[in-house]
């Protein structure tokens, strides 16, 4: 319940950190750049200390034979943009995020060949704008510590803006940097390993619905240019619509899909709308019961769960050319 100003003090101890990585035998390291540390107010002048730190850190990795994998956005954007126009609930952030990415590509692209635009875009959106239990803590449920928000609409608005921002950054990279620097731009999603609670047809259908809402929500647009039919049918007018031009921009905008996996879960069909608060939100739209496996369960974070996720993506989405999967236990 404190700030993160010092934390593990990587700002000062990065050389020691990289030395430990090399001694451990790491050949790659994925880390995030903080928008606020590089461009204090989200747009305009660059913070020279932030710029120099990231340059030093990236070059230190390269000197030790460690491939830097950079994530541009990991749940933190400058407070100024939140105060100015609401951050991700406003389309204005697409332009500012693209300009920030432009700085990163220009300044670090000589050494960085793997870029991820948004970390766990689906989980960031649900936590930050539906449930209100992660930054920026927006929701509309009584009794929760959310001063602002609308769980019924903002979840889908933010998800839409994230996809458009990712597509904008990807287009910028291909037009301005790819031929010079090489490299690739991807998108990060969190994936449960969902399995039906029983062998019934109802639970099988419920499991597919869970996959559509959690994974297909953002994976279908970057592969096919549209949202899953199950979401369009249930969410209706609360789900934003891509214009034809936007659909073409989002479709095929990822050179790779980064899939992050922590937990397995069983899925059961719900007989009734699960929203006890009477607020229509992502969870009530989902309309299924999800039982997260116990952390003591031997199947949590298992190799076969990872395999199951990759196999699902392969079969459901036509075997995308490149899928990276990270498991965290």
XYZ file of C-alpha atoms in Angstrom:
329
model
C 0.000 0.000 0.000
C 2.842 2.349 -0.881
C 4.119 3.921 -4.074
C 6.478 2.260 -6.542
C 9.095 4.982 -6.652
C 11.917 2.722 -5.473
C 10.567 -0.860 -5.438
C 13.473 -3.164 -6.431
C 15.503 -0.075 -7.420
C 16.207 -1.237 -10.961
C 16.828 2.385 -11.917
C 20.117 2.324 -10.023
C 20.877 -1.406 -10.014
C 20.258 -2.228 -13.669
C 23.871 -3.209 -14.337
C 23.812 -5.600 -11.412
C 20.453 -6.949 -12.599
C 21.714 -7.592 -16.133
C 24.836 -9.271 -14.797
C 22.627 -11.641 -12.777
C 20.499 -12.323 -15.863
C 23.586 -13.223 -17.873
C 24.884 -15.466 -15.096
C 21.471 -17.168 -14.967
C 21.726 -17.881 -18.678
C 18.836 -15.729 -19.892
C 18.893 -15.131 -23.628
C 15.947 -12.714 -23.689
C 14.306 -10.295 -21.280
C 10.869 -8.761 -21.576
C 10.309 -5.455 -19.799
C 8.043 -2.428 -20.028
C 8.813 1.201 -20.738
C 6.909 3.644 -18.566
C 5.224 6.281 -20.701
C 5.245 8.675 -17.727
C 9.000 8.353 -17.210
C 9.780 8.987 -20.865
C 7.237 11.750 -21.592
C 6.091 13.241 -18.311
C 2.723 14.645 -19.432
C 2.078 12.100 -22.151
C 2.910 14.413 -25.021
C 5.534 17.005 -25.810
C 9.088 17.119 -24.536
C 11.061 13.993 -23.647
C 12.458 13.503 -20.145
C 16.236 13.228 -20.774
C 16.870 11.156 -17.637
C 14.201 8.644 -18.596
C 15.469 8.443 -22.160
C 19.075 7.901 -21.064
C 18.113 5.237 -18.520
C 16.259 3.125 -21.078
C 19.067 3.528 -23.609
C 21.622 2.445 -21.010
C 19.526 -0.505 -19.893
C 18.805 -1.772 -23.408
C 22.447 -1.472 -24.450
C 23.528 -3.267 -21.285
C 21.240 -6.169 -22.198
C 22.617 -6.310 -25.738
C 26.216 -6.225 -24.511
C 25.474 -9.332 -22.445
C 23.860 -11.150 -25.366
C 20.307 -10.749 -24.032
C 17.559 -9.944 -26.554
C 15.349 -7.059 -25.323
C 11.590 -7.558 -25.743
C 9.885 -4.227 -25.052
C 6.292 -3.658 -23.960
C 5.100 -0.101 -24.595
C 2.136 -0.076 -22.220
C 1.763 -1.992 -18.970
C -1.241 -0.399 -17.227
C 0.301 3.020 -16.561
C -0.281 6.178 -18.548
C 0.539 9.758 -17.542
C -1.885 11.199 -15.003
C -2.106 14.350 -17.103
C -3.909 12.461 -19.885
C -6.323 10.927 -17.394
C -7.128 14.372 -16.004
C -7.243 16.062 -19.402
C -9.629 13.781 -21.264
C -10.156 10.545 -19.331
C -7.307 8.462 -20.711
C -8.384 5.310 -22.540
C -12.104 6.126 -22.481
C -11.381 8.875 -25.033
C -10.185 8.288 -28.592
C -7.785 11.190 -28.245
C -5.376 8.825 -26.515
C -4.798 6.956 -29.795
C -2.897 9.907 -31.247
C -0.899 10.466 -28.063
C -0.048 6.767 -27.688
C 1.105 6.591 -31.302
C 3.338 9.638 -30.800
C 4.828 8.030 -27.675
C 5.480 4.797 -29.599
C 7.136 6.860 -32.345
C 9.639 8.165 -29.797
C 10.393 4.624 -28.600
C 10.872 3.264 -32.106
C 13.121 6.166 -33.057
C 15.253 6.125 -29.923
C 15.498 2.394 -29.151
C 14.742 0.617 -32.411
C 18.384 0.108 -33.312
C 18.617 -2.526 -30.579
C 14.986 -3.625 -30.046
C 13.449 -6.054 -32.555
C 10.410 -7.254 -30.581
C 7.746 -4.736 -29.575
C 4.506 -5.472 -27.702
C 2.049 -2.574 -27.747
C -0.324 -3.410 -24.852
C 0.238 -5.871 -22.022
C -2.713 -8.223 -21.348
C -5.130 -5.835 -23.047
C -8.200 -7.851 -22.049
C -7.293 -8.115 -18.355
C -6.253 -4.460 -18.133
C -9.630 -3.448 -19.538
C -11.746 -5.714 -17.317
C -9.813 -4.889 -14.159
C -9.520 -1.172 -14.766
C -12.927 -0.325 -16.232
C -15.349 -3.129 -15.347
C -14.356 -4.475 -11.915
C -12.436 -1.411 -10.754
C -9.838 -3.447 -8.880
C -6.802 -2.350 -10.926
C -5.662 0.988 -12.405
C -7.343 3.343 -13.093
C -9.995 1.805 -10.832
C -13.164 2.791 -12.690
C -16.465 0.950 -12.191
C -20.103 1.568 -11.293
C -20.794 -1.097 -8.667
C -22.271 0.066 -5.332
C -19.992 -0.512 -2.380
C -16.763 -0.622 -4.346
C -14.112 2.043 -4.054
C -14.777 3.487 -7.514
C -15.531 7.185 -7.674
C -16.048 7.239 -11.431
C -16.906 4.842 -14.228
C -19.604 2.930 -16.074
C -19.038 -0.827 -16.067
C -21.794 -1.329 -18.627
C -20.097 0.635 -21.406
C -16.549 1.709 -20.588
C -15.122 -1.824 -20.677
C -16.024 -2.141 -24.350
C -15.120 1.448 -25.238
C -11.643 1.070 -23.749
C -11.117 -2.316 -25.401
C -12.046 -0.749 -28.735
C -9.660 2.176 -28.245
C -6.843 -0.186 -27.254
C -7.293 -2.124 -30.486
C -7.327 1.044 -32.565
C -4.237 2.350 -30.765
C -2.427 -0.939 -31.350
C -3.343 -0.827 -35.047
C -2.188 2.787 -35.317
C 1.195 1.997 -33.741
C 1.616 -1.098 -35.902
C 0.869 0.920 -39.053
C 3.355 3.619 -38.010
C 6.086 1.031 -37.460
C 5.538 -0.628 -40.834
C 5.458 2.672 -42.696
C 8.358 4.418 -40.986
C 10.693 1.934 -39.310
C 10.351 -1.690 -40.393
C 12.401 -1.416 -43.591
C 15.187 0.392 -41.735
C 15.233 -1.423 -38.409
C 13.598 -4.773 -39.091
C 11.684 -6.035 -36.097
C 8.053 -6.840 -35.383
C 5.068 -5.516 -33.434
C 2.687 -7.720 -31.468
C -0.263 -7.620 -29.095
C -0.512 -9.270 -25.674
C -3.584 -11.089 -24.338
C -4.224 -13.121 -21.231
C -5.606 -16.628 -21.792
C -7.244 -18.959 -19.310
C -7.181 -22.640 -20.112
C -10.962 -23.131 -20.036
C -12.466 -26.616 -19.794
C -16.151 -27.631 -19.430
C -17.229 -28.571 -15.899
C -19.087 -31.587 -17.263
C -19.367 -33.443 -20.536
C -22.753 -31.852 -21.232
C -23.418 -29.919 -24.433
C -24.475 -26.904 -22.364
C -21.122 -26.678 -20.609
C -19.292 -27.178 -23.894
C -21.187 -24.222 -25.367
C -20.527 -22.191 -22.198
C -16.790 -22.877 -22.506
C -16.754 -21.622 -26.077
C -18.595 -18.516 -24.931
C -15.974 -17.908 -22.219
C -13.209 -18.186 -24.825
C -15.065 -15.802 -27.141
C -15.420 -13.162 -24.413
C -11.978 -13.419 -22.844
C -9.797 -14.217 -25.850
C -11.867 -13.741 -29.002
C -12.932 -10.262 -27.889
C -9.563 -8.849 -28.992
C -8.038 -11.724 -30.937
C -10.782 -11.869 -33.579
C -10.396 -8.177 -34.475
C -6.603 -8.423 -34.993
C -7.052 -11.547 -37.129
C -10.418 -11.038 -38.847
C -11.230 -7.360 -38.290
C -14.437 -7.856 -36.259
C -15.746 -8.910 -32.851
C -17.073 -12.416 -32.089
C -20.703 -12.981 -33.040
C -21.522 -14.035 -29.463
C -20.401 -10.644 -28.185
C -22.169 -8.650 -30.884
C -25.413 -10.508 -30.151
C -25.245 -10.115 -26.358
C -23.643 -6.698 -25.891
C -25.532 -5.080 -28.761
C -25.244 -1.310 -29.069
C -22.870 -1.100 -26.090
C -20.196 -2.787 -28.209
C -18.490 -0.220 -30.481
C -18.460 -0.869 -34.222
C -15.407 -0.715 -36.464
C -15.796 1.336 -39.609
C -14.670 -0.423 -42.785
C -11.410 1.508 -42.727
C -10.801 0.716 -39.044
C -11.576 -2.949 -39.588
C -8.960 -3.141 -42.323
C -6.417 -1.356 -40.139
C -6.954 -3.649 -37.130
C -7.071 -6.834 -39.212
C -3.590 -8.272 -39.563
C -2.046 -5.577 -37.359
C -0.022 -8.039 -35.240
C 3.158 -9.712 -36.404
C 2.763 -12.008 -33.402
C 0.249 -12.737 -30.653
C 1.780 -12.828 -27.170
C -0.355 -15.062 -24.975
C 0.140 -14.947 -21.199
C -1.142 -17.830 -19.089
C -1.451 -18.278 -15.337
C -4.514 -20.345 -14.476
C -6.862 -23.084 -15.589
C -10.600 -22.789 -14.995
C -13.727 -24.893 -15.412
C -16.844 -23.413 -17.008
C -20.521 -24.082 -16.280
C -23.600 -22.758 -18.026
C -25.522 -20.230 -15.964
C -29.265 -20.680 -15.724
C -29.767 -17.073 -14.669
C -28.101 -13.735 -15.230
C -25.246 -13.706 -12.699
C -25.246 -9.953 -12.030
C -26.387 -9.619 -8.408
C -25.962 -5.849 -8.568
C -28.439 -5.588 -11.462
C -25.753 -3.753 -13.428
C -25.185 -5.060 -16.929
C -21.440 -5.475 -17.256
C -18.815 -7.746 -18.805
C -19.478 -10.536 -16.300
C -23.246 -10.533 -16.718
C -22.809 -10.335 -20.506
C -20.509 -13.339 -20.294
C -23.305 -15.309 -18.654
C -21.337 -18.355 -17.483
C -19.839 -19.523 -14.194
C -16.043 -19.701 -14.108
C -14.362 -21.670 -11.354
C -10.679 -20.805 -11.051
C -8.576 -23.844 -10.178
C -6.979 -23.857 -6.740
C -3.380 -22.663 -6.670
C -2.557 -26.035 -5.114
C -4.016 -27.807 -8.114
C -1.287 -29.637 -10.021
C -2.874 -28.509 -13.304
C -2.323 -24.803 -12.663
C 0.252 -23.426 -15.088
C 0.862 -26.893 -16.469
C 2.578 -27.626 -19.802
C -0.551 -29.349 -21.109
C -2.655 -26.286 -20.233
C -0.245 -24.145 -22.260
C -0.450 -26.655 -25.077
C -4.235 -26.557 -24.903
C -4.290 -22.775 -25.321
C -1.981 -22.864 -28.321
C -3.951 -25.699 -29.868
C -7.198 -23.772 -29.354
C -5.756 -20.663 -31.056
C -4.409 -22.801 -33.889
C -7.740 -24.524 -34.541
C -10.038 -21.554 -33.914
C -8.046 -18.856 -35.679
C -6.397 -20.605 -38.595
C -2.980 -21.190 -37.056
C -1.654 -17.598 -36.794
C 1.879 -17.388 -38.141
C 3.510 -16.592 -34.820
C 2.219 -17.049 -31.299
C 4.420 -16.459 -28.248
C 3.184 -17.977 -25.004
C 4.467 -17.020 -21.580
C 3.603 -18.997 -18.478
C 3.904 -17.486 -15.041
C 3.472 -19.733 -12.005
